[in-house]
Short mmCIF file of C-alpha atoms in Angstrom, two decimals:
data_model
loop_
_atom_site.label_atom_id
_atom_site.label_comp_id
_atom_site.label_asym_id
_atom_site.label_seq_id
_atom_site.Cartn_x
_atom_site.Cartn_y
_atom_site.Cartn_z
CA MET I 257 230.41 39.69 100.18
CA VAL I 258 227.23 41.67 99.61
CA HIS I 259 227.90 43.74 102.72
CA MET I 260 231.50 44.38 101.66
CA THR I 261 230.44 45.74 98.28
CA GLN I 262 227.59 47.77 99.74
CA ALA I 263 229.83 49.56 102.28
CA PRO I 264 232.18 51.15 99.69
CA ALA I 265 229.14 52.10 97.62
CA ARG I 266 227.57 53.82 100.61
CA SER I 267 230.90 55.50 101.36
CA LYS I 268 231.17 56.82 97.80
CA ALA I 269 227.58 58.02 97.88
CA ALA I 270 228.23 59.84 101.15
CA ARG I 271 231.35 61.50 99.71
CA ARG I 272 229.42 62.59 96.64
CA GLN I 273 226.71 64.05 98.86
CA HIS I 274 229.30 65.94 100.92
CA ASP I 275 231.01 67.17 97.76
CA ARG I 276 227.72 68.41 96.35
CA GLU I 277 226.84 70.25 99.57
CA ILE I 278 230.31 71.79 99.85
CA VAL I 279 230.24 73.06 96.27
CA LEU I 280 226.66 74.39 96.51
CA LEU I 281 227.53 76.37 99.65
CA ALA I 282 231.19 77.27 99.05
CA VAL I 283 231.07 78.59 95.47
CA PRO I 284 228.43 81.30 96.13
CA ALA I 285 230.13 82.09 99.45
CA PHE I 286 233.42 82.66 97.61
CA GLY I 287 231.70 85.02 95.19
CA ALA I 288 230.18 87.02 98.05
CA LEU I 289 233.53 87.19 99.87
CA VAL I 290 235.33 88.49 96.78
CA ALA I 291 232.59 91.08 96.18
CA GLU I 292 233.22 92.71 99.58
CA PRO I 293 236.70 94.15 98.86
CA LEU I 294 235.43 95.29 95.46
CA PHE I 295 233.50 98.03 97.32
CA VAL I 296 236.78 99.58 98.45
CA MET I 297 238.41 99.02 95.05
CA ALA I 298 235.53 100.78 93.27
CA ASP I 299 235.68 103.70 95.70
CA SER I 300 239.45 103.92 95.24
CA ALA I 301 239.21 103.89 91.45
CA ILE I 302 236.61 106.67 91.44
CA VAL I 303 238.11 108.85 94.19
CA GLY I 304 241.64 108.37 92.81
CA HIS I 305 240.82 110.65 89.89
CA LEU I 306 239.99 113.49 92.29
CA GLY I 307 243.60 113.71 93.48
CA THR I 308 246.32 112.10 95.60
CA ALA I 309 245.20 113.78 98.85
CA GLN I 310 241.63 112.54 98.39
CA LEU I 311 242.82 109.00 97.66
CA ALA I 312 245.11 109.06 100.70
CA GLY I 313 242.20 110.27 102.84
CA LEU I 314 240.01 107.46 101.52
CA GLY I 315 242.76 104.94 102.34
CA VAL I 316 242.99 106.07 105.96
CA ALA I 317 239.21 106.25 106.49
CA SER I 318 238.61 102.87 104.81
CA ALA I 319 241.27 101.20 106.97
CA LEU I 320 239.61 102.57 110.11
CA LEU I 321 236.13 101.51 108.94
CA MET I 322 237.19 98.01 107.90
CA THR I 323 238.99 97.50 111.20
CA ALA I 324 235.92 98.61 113.17
CA VAL I 325 233.60 96.34 111.17
CA SER I 326 235.87 93.27 110.85
CA VAL I 327 236.17 93.07 114.63
CA PHE I 328 232.47 92.14 114.68
CA VAL I 329 232.70 89.35 112.08
CA PHE I 330 231.61 87.02 114.90
CA LEU I 331 228.09 88.28 114.17
CA ALA I 332 228.18 86.16 111.01
CA TYR I 333 230.10 83.20 112.44
CA ALA I 334 228.18 82.72 115.70
CA THR I 335 224.82 83.27 114.00
CA THR I 336 225.60 80.72 111.28
CA ALA I 337 226.40 78.00 113.83
CA ALA I 338 223.39 78.71 116.07
CA VAL I 339 220.90 78.87 113.19
CA ALA I 340 222.31 75.76 111.46
CA ARG I 341 221.92 73.70 114.65
CA ARG I 342 218.23 74.53 114.85
CA VAL I 343 217.79 73.83 111.14
CA GLY I 344 219.32 70.40 111.74
CA ALA I 345 216.95 69.87 114.66
CA GLY I 346 214.02 70.63 112.32
CA ASP I 347 212.96 73.74 114.23
CA LEU I 348 212.87 76.51 111.62
CA PRO I 349 210.89 79.01 113.76
CA SER I 350 213.54 78.72 116.48
CA ALA I 351 216.31 79.01 113.86
CA ILE I 352 214.90 82.27 112.53
CA ARG I 353 214.24 83.52 116.08
CA GLN I 354 217.93 82.86 116.86
CA GLY I 355 218.86 84.76 113.71
CA MET I 356 216.74 87.73 114.75
CA ASP I 357 218.57 87.84 118.09
CA GLY I 358 221.83 88.15 116.14
CA ILE I 359 220.39 90.93 113.97
CA TRP I 360 219.15 92.87 117.01
CA LEU I 361 222.62 92.52 118.56
CA ALA I 362 224.13 93.84 115.30
CA LEU I 363 221.86 96.89 115.42
CA LEU I 364 222.80 97.62 119.03
CA LEU I 365 226.53 97.24 118.39
CA GLY I 366 226.30 99.23 115.15
CA ALA I 367 224.50 102.11 116.85
CA THR I 368 227.11 102.13 119.63
CA VAL I 369 230.08 102.17 117.25
CA MET I 370 228.44 104.88 115.12
CA ALA I 371 227.85 106.99 118.23
CA VAL I 372 231.55 106.70 119.10
CA VAL I 373 232.94 107.32 115.60
CA LEU I 374 230.79 110.33 114.63
CA PRO I 375 232.13 112.79 117.25
CA THR I 376 235.67 111.37 117.27
CA ALA I 377 236.28 111.00 113.52
CA SER I 378 238.94 113.73 113.32
CA ASP I 379 240.74 112.37 116.40
CA LEU I 380 240.76 108.84 114.98
CA VAL I 381 242.20 110.09 111.70
CA SER I 382 244.92 111.99 113.57
CA LEU I 383 245.82 108.89 115.60
CA PHE I 384 246.22 107.01 112.33
CA GLY I 385 248.89 109.49 111.28
CA ALA I 386 247.25 110.97 108.19
CA SER I 387 249.05 113.86 106.50
CA ASP I 388 247.77 117.44 106.82
CA THR I 389 246.49 117.41 103.25
CA ALA I 390 244.72 114.03 103.57
CA THR I 391 243.22 114.60 107.04
CA PRO I 392 240.17 116.72 106.04
CA TYR I 393 239.21 114.24 103.30
CA ALA I 394 239.67 111.26 105.62
CA THR I 395 237.57 112.94 108.31
CA THR I 396 234.77 113.76 105.87
CA TYR I 397 234.67 110.22 104.48
CA LEU I 398 234.83 108.58 107.92
CA ARG I 399 232.14 110.78 109.46
CA ILE I 400 229.65 110.17 106.65
CA SER I 401 230.50 106.46 106.30
CA ALA I 402 229.95 105.96 110.03
CA LEU I 403 226.23 106.32 109.31
CA GLY I 404 226.45 103.02 107.44
CA ILE I 405 228.12 101.03 110.25
CA PRO I 406 224.83 99.68 111.68
CA ALA I 407 223.88 98.51 108.17
CA MET I 408 227.27 96.81 107.73
CA LEU I 409 226.83 94.87 110.97
CA VAL I 410 223.24 93.94 110.09
CA VAL I 411 224.56 92.58 106.78
CA LEU I 412 227.09 90.45 108.70
CA ALA I 413 224.44 89.02 111.05
CA ALA I 414 221.83 88.48 108.31
CA THR I 415 224.46 86.77 106.14
CA GLY I 416 225.04 84.42 109.07
CA VAL I 417 221.30 83.73 109.29
CA LEU I 418 221.09 82.75 105.61
CA ARG I 419 224.27 80.66 105.76
CA GLY I 420 222.79 78.82 108.74
CA LEU I 421 219.67 78.22 106.66
CA GLN I 422 222.02 76.62 104.06
CA ASN I 423 221.52 79.55 101.68
CA THR I 424 224.70 81.18 100.34
CA LYS I 425 223.21 82.19 96.97
CA THR I 426 221.17 85.11 98.32
CA PRO I 427 224.25 86.75 99.96
CA LEU I 428 226.04 86.41 96.60
CA TYR I 429 223.21 88.12 94.72
CA VAL I 430 222.94 90.87 97.33
CA ALA I 431 226.71 91.44 97.28
CA ILE I 432 226.77 91.74 93.47
CA ALA I 433 223.78 94.10 93.45
CA GLY I 434 225.33 96.15 96.26
CA PHE I 435 228.60 96.47 94.36
CA ILE I 436 226.83 97.66 91.20
CA VAL I 437 224.65 100.17 93.08
CA ASN I 438 227.66 101.44 95.01
CA ALA I 439 229.67 102.00 91.82
CA VAL I 440 226.82 103.77 90.03
CA LEU I 441 226.03 106.01 93.01
CA ASN I 442 229.71 106.86 93.49
CA VAL I 443 230.09 108.05 89.91
CA ALA I 444 226.80 109.97 90.04
CA LEU I 445 227.48 111.67 93.38
CA VAL I 446 231.24 112.25 93.06
CA TYR I 447 231.20 113.63 89.52
CA GLY I 448 227.56 114.15 88.50
CA ALA I 449 226.55 115.97 91.69
CA GLY I 450 230.07 117.34 92.25
CA LEU I 451 230.20 116.17 95.89
CA GLY I 452 233.76 114.87 95.68
CA ILE I 453 234.86 112.40 98.35
CA ALA I 454 231.67 113.10 100.34
CA GLY I 455 229.71 111.73 97.37
CA SER I 456 231.71 108.50 97.52
CA ALA I 457 230.92 108.12 101.21
CA TRP I 458 227.21 108.80 100.69
CA GLY I 459 227.08 106.31 97.81
CA THR I 460 228.56 103.60 100.01
CA VAL I 461 226.21 104.40 102.91
CA ILE I 462 223.16 104.19 100.65
CA ALA I 463 224.36 100.92 99.12
CA GLN I 464 225.04 99.39 102.56
CA TRP I 465 221.60 100.34 103.90
CA GLY I 466 220.04 99.02 100.69
CA MET I 467 221.78 95.66 101.23
CA ALA I 468 220.65 95.60 104.86
CA ALA I 469 217.07 96.32 103.77
CA VAL I 470 217.11 93.41 101.29
CA TYR I 471 218.47 91.03 103.93
CA LEU I 472 215.89 92.16 106.48
CA THR I 473 213.10 91.69 103.94
CA VAL I 474 214.25 88.11 103.26
CA VAL I 475 214.56 87.26 106.97
CA LEU I 476 211.25 88.93 107.90
CA ARG I 477 209.48 87.05 105.12
CA GLY I 478 210.86 83.80 106.52
CA ALA I 479 209.83 84.79 110.03
CA ARG I 480 206.24 85.45 108.95
CA ARG I 481 206.12 82.18 107.01
CA HIS I 482 207.20 80.13 110.05
CA GLY I 483 205.49 82.20 112.75
CA ALA I 484 208.73 83.35 114.40
CA SER I 485 208.66 86.36 116.70
CA LEU I 486 210.44 89.51 115.50
CA ARG I 487 210.51 91.37 118.81
CA PRO I 488 213.86 91.83 120.54
CA ASP I 489 214.43 89.23 123.26
CA ALA I 490 216.89 90.34 125.95
CA ALA I 491 217.87 86.79 126.90
CA GLY I 492 218.40 85.79 123.26
CA ILE I 493 220.45 88.91 122.47
CA ARG I 494 222.55 88.30 125.60
CA ALA I 495 223.12 84.67 124.56
CA SER I 496 224.21 85.81 121.07
CA ALA I 497 226.65 88.25 122.63
CA GLN I 498 228.07 85.59 124.96
CA ALA I 499 228.57 83.20 122.04
CA GLY I 500 230.35 85.97 120.15
CA VAL I 501 232.85 86.98 122.86
CA PRO I 502 235.26 84.03 122.32
CA LEU I 503 235.14 84.60 118.56
CA LEU I 504 235.88 88.28 119.18
CA VAL I 505 238.99 87.25 121.15
CA ARG I 506 239.99 84.98 118.27
CA THR I 507 239.52 87.76 115.70
CA LEU I 508 241.44 90.34 117.74
CA SER I 509 244.32 87.88 118.21
CA LEU I 510 244.49 87.27 114.46
CA ARG I 511 244.41 91.02 113.77
CA ALA I 512 247.25 91.46 116.26
CA ILE I 513 249.31 88.85 114.40
CA LEU I 514 248.82 90.66 111.08
CA MET I 515 249.68 94.02 112.64
CA ILE I 516 252.85 92.62 114.23
CA ALA I 517 253.90 91.11 110.90
CA THR I 518 253.41 94.46 109.13
CA ALA I 519 255.31 96.32 111.87
CA VAL I 520 258.24 93.89 111.60
CA ALA I 521 258.25 94.19 107.79
CA ALA I 522 258.40 97.99 108.14
CA ARG I 523 261.57 97.63 110.24
CA LEU I 524 263.24 95.58 107.53
CA GLY I 525 263.26 98.47 105.02
CA ASP I 526 261.22 100.09 102.26
CA ALA I 527 261.66 97.27 99.76
CA ASP I 528 260.63 94.68 102.35
CA ILE I 529 257.50 96.50 103.50
CA ALA I 530 256.48 97.13 99.86
CA ALA I 531 256.97 93.44 99.04
CA HIS I 532 255.17 92.45 102.23
CA GLN I 533 252.09 94.47 101.26
CA ILE I 534 252.02 92.80 97.84
CA ILE I 535 252.33 89.32 99.36
CA LEU I 536 249.78 90.08 102.06
CA SER I 537 247.24 91.15 99.43
CA LEU I 538 247.78 87.84 97.60
CA TRP I 539 247.59 85.89 100.88
CA SER I 540 244.27 87.59 101.65
CA LEU I 541 242.91 86.73 98.19
CA LEU I 542 243.90 83.07 98.63
CA ALA I 543 242.22 83.14 102.03
CA PHE I 544 238.88 83.95 100.37
CA ALA I 545 238.94 80.64 98.46
CA LEU I 546 239.75 78.69 101.62
CA ASP I 547 237.32 80.67 103.76
CA ALA I 548 234.51 79.73 101.38
CA ILE I 549 235.04 76.07 102.32
CA ALA I 550 235.14 77.07 105.98
CA ILE I 551 231.77 78.83 105.61
CA ALA I 552 230.33 75.67 104.07
CA GLY I 553 231.79 73.81 107.05
CA GLN I 554 230.07 76.10 109.55
CA ALA I 555 226.67 75.53 107.95
CA ILE I 556 227.02 71.78 107.32
CA ILE I 557 228.54 70.84 110.69
CA GLY I 558 226.00 72.91 112.62
CA ARG I 559 223.16 71.18 110.76
CA TYR I 560 224.52 67.67 111.39
CA LEU I 561 225.05 68.34 115.09
CA GLY I 562 221.61 69.90 115.42
CA ALA I 563 220.15 66.74 113.87
CA GLY I 564 222.03 64.61 116.41
CA ASP I 565 224.13 62.99 113.66
CA ALA I 566 227.62 62.82 115.21
CA GLN I 567 228.82 60.27 112.64
CA GLY I 568 227.67 62.49 109.77
CA ALA I 569 229.50 65.47 111.34
CA ARG I 570 232.74 63.45 111.57
CA ALA I 571 232.41 62.24 107.97
CA ALA I 572 231.70 65.78 106.72
CA CYS I 573 234.71 67.07 108.66
CA ARG I 574 237.01 64.46 107.08
CA ARG I 575 235.75 65.25 103.59
CA MET I 576 236.14 69.00 104.06
CA VAL I 577 239.72 68.53 105.29
CA GLU I 578 240.41 66.62 102.07
CA TRP I 579 238.91 69.54 100.15
CA GLY I 580 241.02 72.02 102.11
CA ILE I 581 244.24 70.14 101.34
CA ALA I 582 243.36 69.71 97.65
CA VAL I 583 242.42 73.37 97.17
CA GLY I 584 245.55 74.40 99.10
CA VAL I 585 247.76 72.34 96.77
CA VAL I 586 246.08 73.86 93.69
CA LEU I 587 246.47 77.38 95.03
CA GLY I 588 250.12 76.74 95.91
CA VAL I 589 250.88 75.52 92.38
CA LEU I 590 249.08 78.53 90.90
CA VAL I 591 251.14 80.91 93.05
CA ILE I 592 254.39 79.30 91.83
CA LEU I 593 253.31 79.42 88.20
CA ALA I 594 251.93 82.99 88.40
CA ARG I 595 254.94 84.55 90.14
CA PRO I 596 256.51 86.02 86.97
CA VAL I 597 253.15 87.55 85.95
CA PHE I 598 251.84 88.53 89.39
CA LEU I 599 254.66 90.72 90.69
CA PRO I 600 254.90 93.10 87.68
CA LEU I 601 251.22 93.95 88.23
CA PHE I 602 252.18 95.64 91.50
CA THR I 603 255.73 96.90 91.02
CA SER I 604 258.42 97.56 88.46
CA ASP I 605 261.10 97.86 91.17
CA ALA I 606 263.63 95.05 90.69
CA THR I 607 264.65 95.17 94.36
CA VAL I 608 261.08 94.68 95.55
CA LYS I 609 260.66 91.76 93.12
CA ASP I 610 263.87 90.13 94.35
CA VAL I 611 262.72 90.42 97.95
CA ALA I 612 259.22 89.12 97.19
CA LEU I 613 260.09 86.09 95.04
CA PRO I 614 261.48 83.75 97.74
CA ALA I 615 258.78 84.84 100.19
CA LEU I 616 256.14 83.92 97.60
CA VAL I 617 257.58 80.41 97.48
CA ILE I 618 257.03 80.14 101.24
CA VAL I 619 253.43 81.31 100.78
CA ALA I 620 252.88 78.73 98.02
CA LEU I 621 254.28 75.86 100.08
CA SER I 622 252.13 76.80 103.07
CA GLN I 623 248.79 76.72 101.23
CA PRO I 624 247.92 73.08 102.07
CA ILE I 625 248.50 73.93 105.74
CA CYS I 626 246.27 77.00 105.34
CA GLY I 627 243.62 74.79 103.74
CA ILE I 628 243.51 72.51 106.78
CA VAL I 629 243.45 75.49 109.17
CA PHE I 630 240.55 77.26 107.45
CA VAL I 631 238.48 74.08 107.23
CA LEU I 632 239.01 73.01 110.86
CA ASP I 633 238.36 76.59 111.97
CA GLY I 634 235.02 76.46 110.14
CA VAL I 635 234.19 73.02 111.57
CA LEU I 636 234.76 74.16 115.17
CA MET I 637 232.83 77.39 114.56
CA GLY I 638 229.95 75.36 113.18
CA ALA I 639 230.11 73.24 116.33
CA GLY I 640 229.91 76.38 118.49
CA ASP I 641 233.33 75.62 119.99
CA GLY I 642 234.23 79.31 120.36
CA PRO I 643 236.03 79.12 123.74
CA TYR I 644 238.54 76.61 122.39
CA LEU I 645 239.10 78.71 119.25
CA ALA I 646 239.84 81.74 121.43
CA TRP I 647 242.32 79.77 123.57
CA ALA I 648 244.02 78.27 120.51
CA MET I 649 244.42 81.69 118.88
CA LEU I 650 245.94 83.18 122.04
CA VAL I 651 248.46 80.31 122.11
CA THR I 652 249.26 80.98 118.46
CA LEU I 653 249.77 84.69 119.16
CA ALA I 654 252.10 83.84 122.08
CA VAL I 655 254.23 81.61 119.82
CA PHE I 656 254.24 83.94 116.81
CA THR I 657 255.08 87.23 118.54
CA PRO I 658 258.60 86.40 119.83
CA ALA I 659 259.42 84.48 116.64
CA ALA I 660 258.44 87.45 114.46
CA LEU I 661 260.27 89.99 116.65
CA LEU I 662 263.45 87.89 116.40
CA VAL I 663 263.50 88.21 112.59
CA PRO I 664 265.06 91.72 112.44
CA ALA I 665 267.11 91.08 115.59
CA LEU I 666 268.78 88.06 113.94
CA GLY I 667 269.25 89.84 110.62
CA GLY I 668 266.49 87.93 108.83
CA GLY I 669 264.58 89.33 105.89
CA LEU I 670 261.08 89.10 104.47
CA THR I 671 261.47 85.39 103.65
CA ALA I 672 262.22 84.71 107.32
CA LEU I 673 259.20 86.79 108.34
CA TRP I 674 256.90 84.76 106.09
CA ALA I 675 258.47 81.61 107.48
CA THR I 676 257.22 82.76 110.88
CA MET I 677 253.79 83.32 109.30
CA THR I 678 253.92 79.68 108.18
CA LEU I 679 254.95 78.73 111.73
CA MET I 680 251.88 80.61 112.93
CA MET I 681 249.59 78.67 110.59
CA THR I 682 251.27 75.40 111.59
CA VAL I 683 250.60 76.10 115.28
CA ARG I 684 246.99 76.87 114.42
CA MET I 685 246.75 73.62 112.45
CA LEU I 686 248.13 71.57 115.35
CA THR I 687 245.85 73.12 117.97
CA LEU I 688 242.79 72.65 115.74
CA TRP I 689 243.80 69.10 114.76
CA VAL I 690 244.21 68.08 118.41
CA ARG I 691 240.71 69.38 119.16
CA THR I 692 239.01 67.67 116.22
CA ARG I 693 240.80 64.38 116.97
CA SER I 694 239.60 64.52 120.58
CA GLY I 695 235.94 64.62 119.53
CA ARG I 696 235.13 67.05 122.34
CA TRP I 697 233.70 69.50 119.82
CA ILE I 698 230.91 67.06 118.99
CA VAL I 699 227.96 68.21 121.08
CA THR I 700 224.64 67.30 119.49
CA GLY I 701 221.28 68.98 119.89
CA ALA I 702 219.50 72.19 118.94
CA ALA I 703 221.73 74.19 121.30
CA ARG I 704 225.29 73.59 122.46
#
């Protein structure tokens, strides 16, 4: 009887420990994630008062920049998993050394992308289809902002280092400080110095390099404390790149899905594409909350596996799935309740509202599925299971594409399109669930 009462007590204690870790990592991570799009919002609010052409130019240039940078989000994901494993193994010098390899890779990739964007800025803007009036402003903003691309990628990699070290508070503080500095510089340079849209670009570049400098200071301080080498290591940089390739495939596949969905919505009509953009913005916001749990999962799972604790990794995975479902249910209920308030914030067009309402219900109902997907995605990333994630995402893309393209062909509307988005998330959930159930992702040790 003693053993029977002790087991549930241990189980409850373990759950409480997991809950505490998840909250301590996920809440600051959520704050940092939300702070990122605030950069663009602040720029838009400030530049918007210069004129419609300037705002349109900013929109085009920002879309190009965000696409270029988001492709390399694997710098954060792969670095988090690799560093967390070594933290779990108790080898902090090796963990920081692994993080430095990721940062060096970020600098190399950033310099390469910058070298491509600088001379081709006007061509890229033209390919994007900017109007004649918006093109010069978009080109100016893109060309100047390209100088900040290496800093943006360093921020991604350094964020991964700190997450792997189980520190999500510092990225939150840096993101908040960066947002404030960016906003102040934008106002000062756009209006105070009279630089117009160029001032907005310079303000963002300075803020991004300032954030990168803070991150590098934190990492370098840790490296000195633990005697880790700071010099670039070709083998380590190559290993970081190889670990990132499958995650790059995964990210590109997901971007393709979102682009296909937008293209299909555009074919359905003006009201449908307008409603789709509103719903997509909400879907992205909800994703931040779920992604915060996934980030906690990357750090926690990597640490358990690095420590050789397969049972702890399984228990943490189960608890995080429970969190994902619970948060998904809460978010779904909030979407249903907020529908009458949410839509008028974006449009006064009754037709757009009528098109969006039933699609929002689909989004709400799918949130528990999204919760499971984000969590399992984070678990497998933390385990360094990138090749499987790439394969699973390609399968999802292959299922989603014909289903989405059939929507206009069969006379379906936006609700049908978002039903296919739910199908996409369901396929992702099934592929990830099969993998986690198999246990093949559980590879212990300081390196996978």
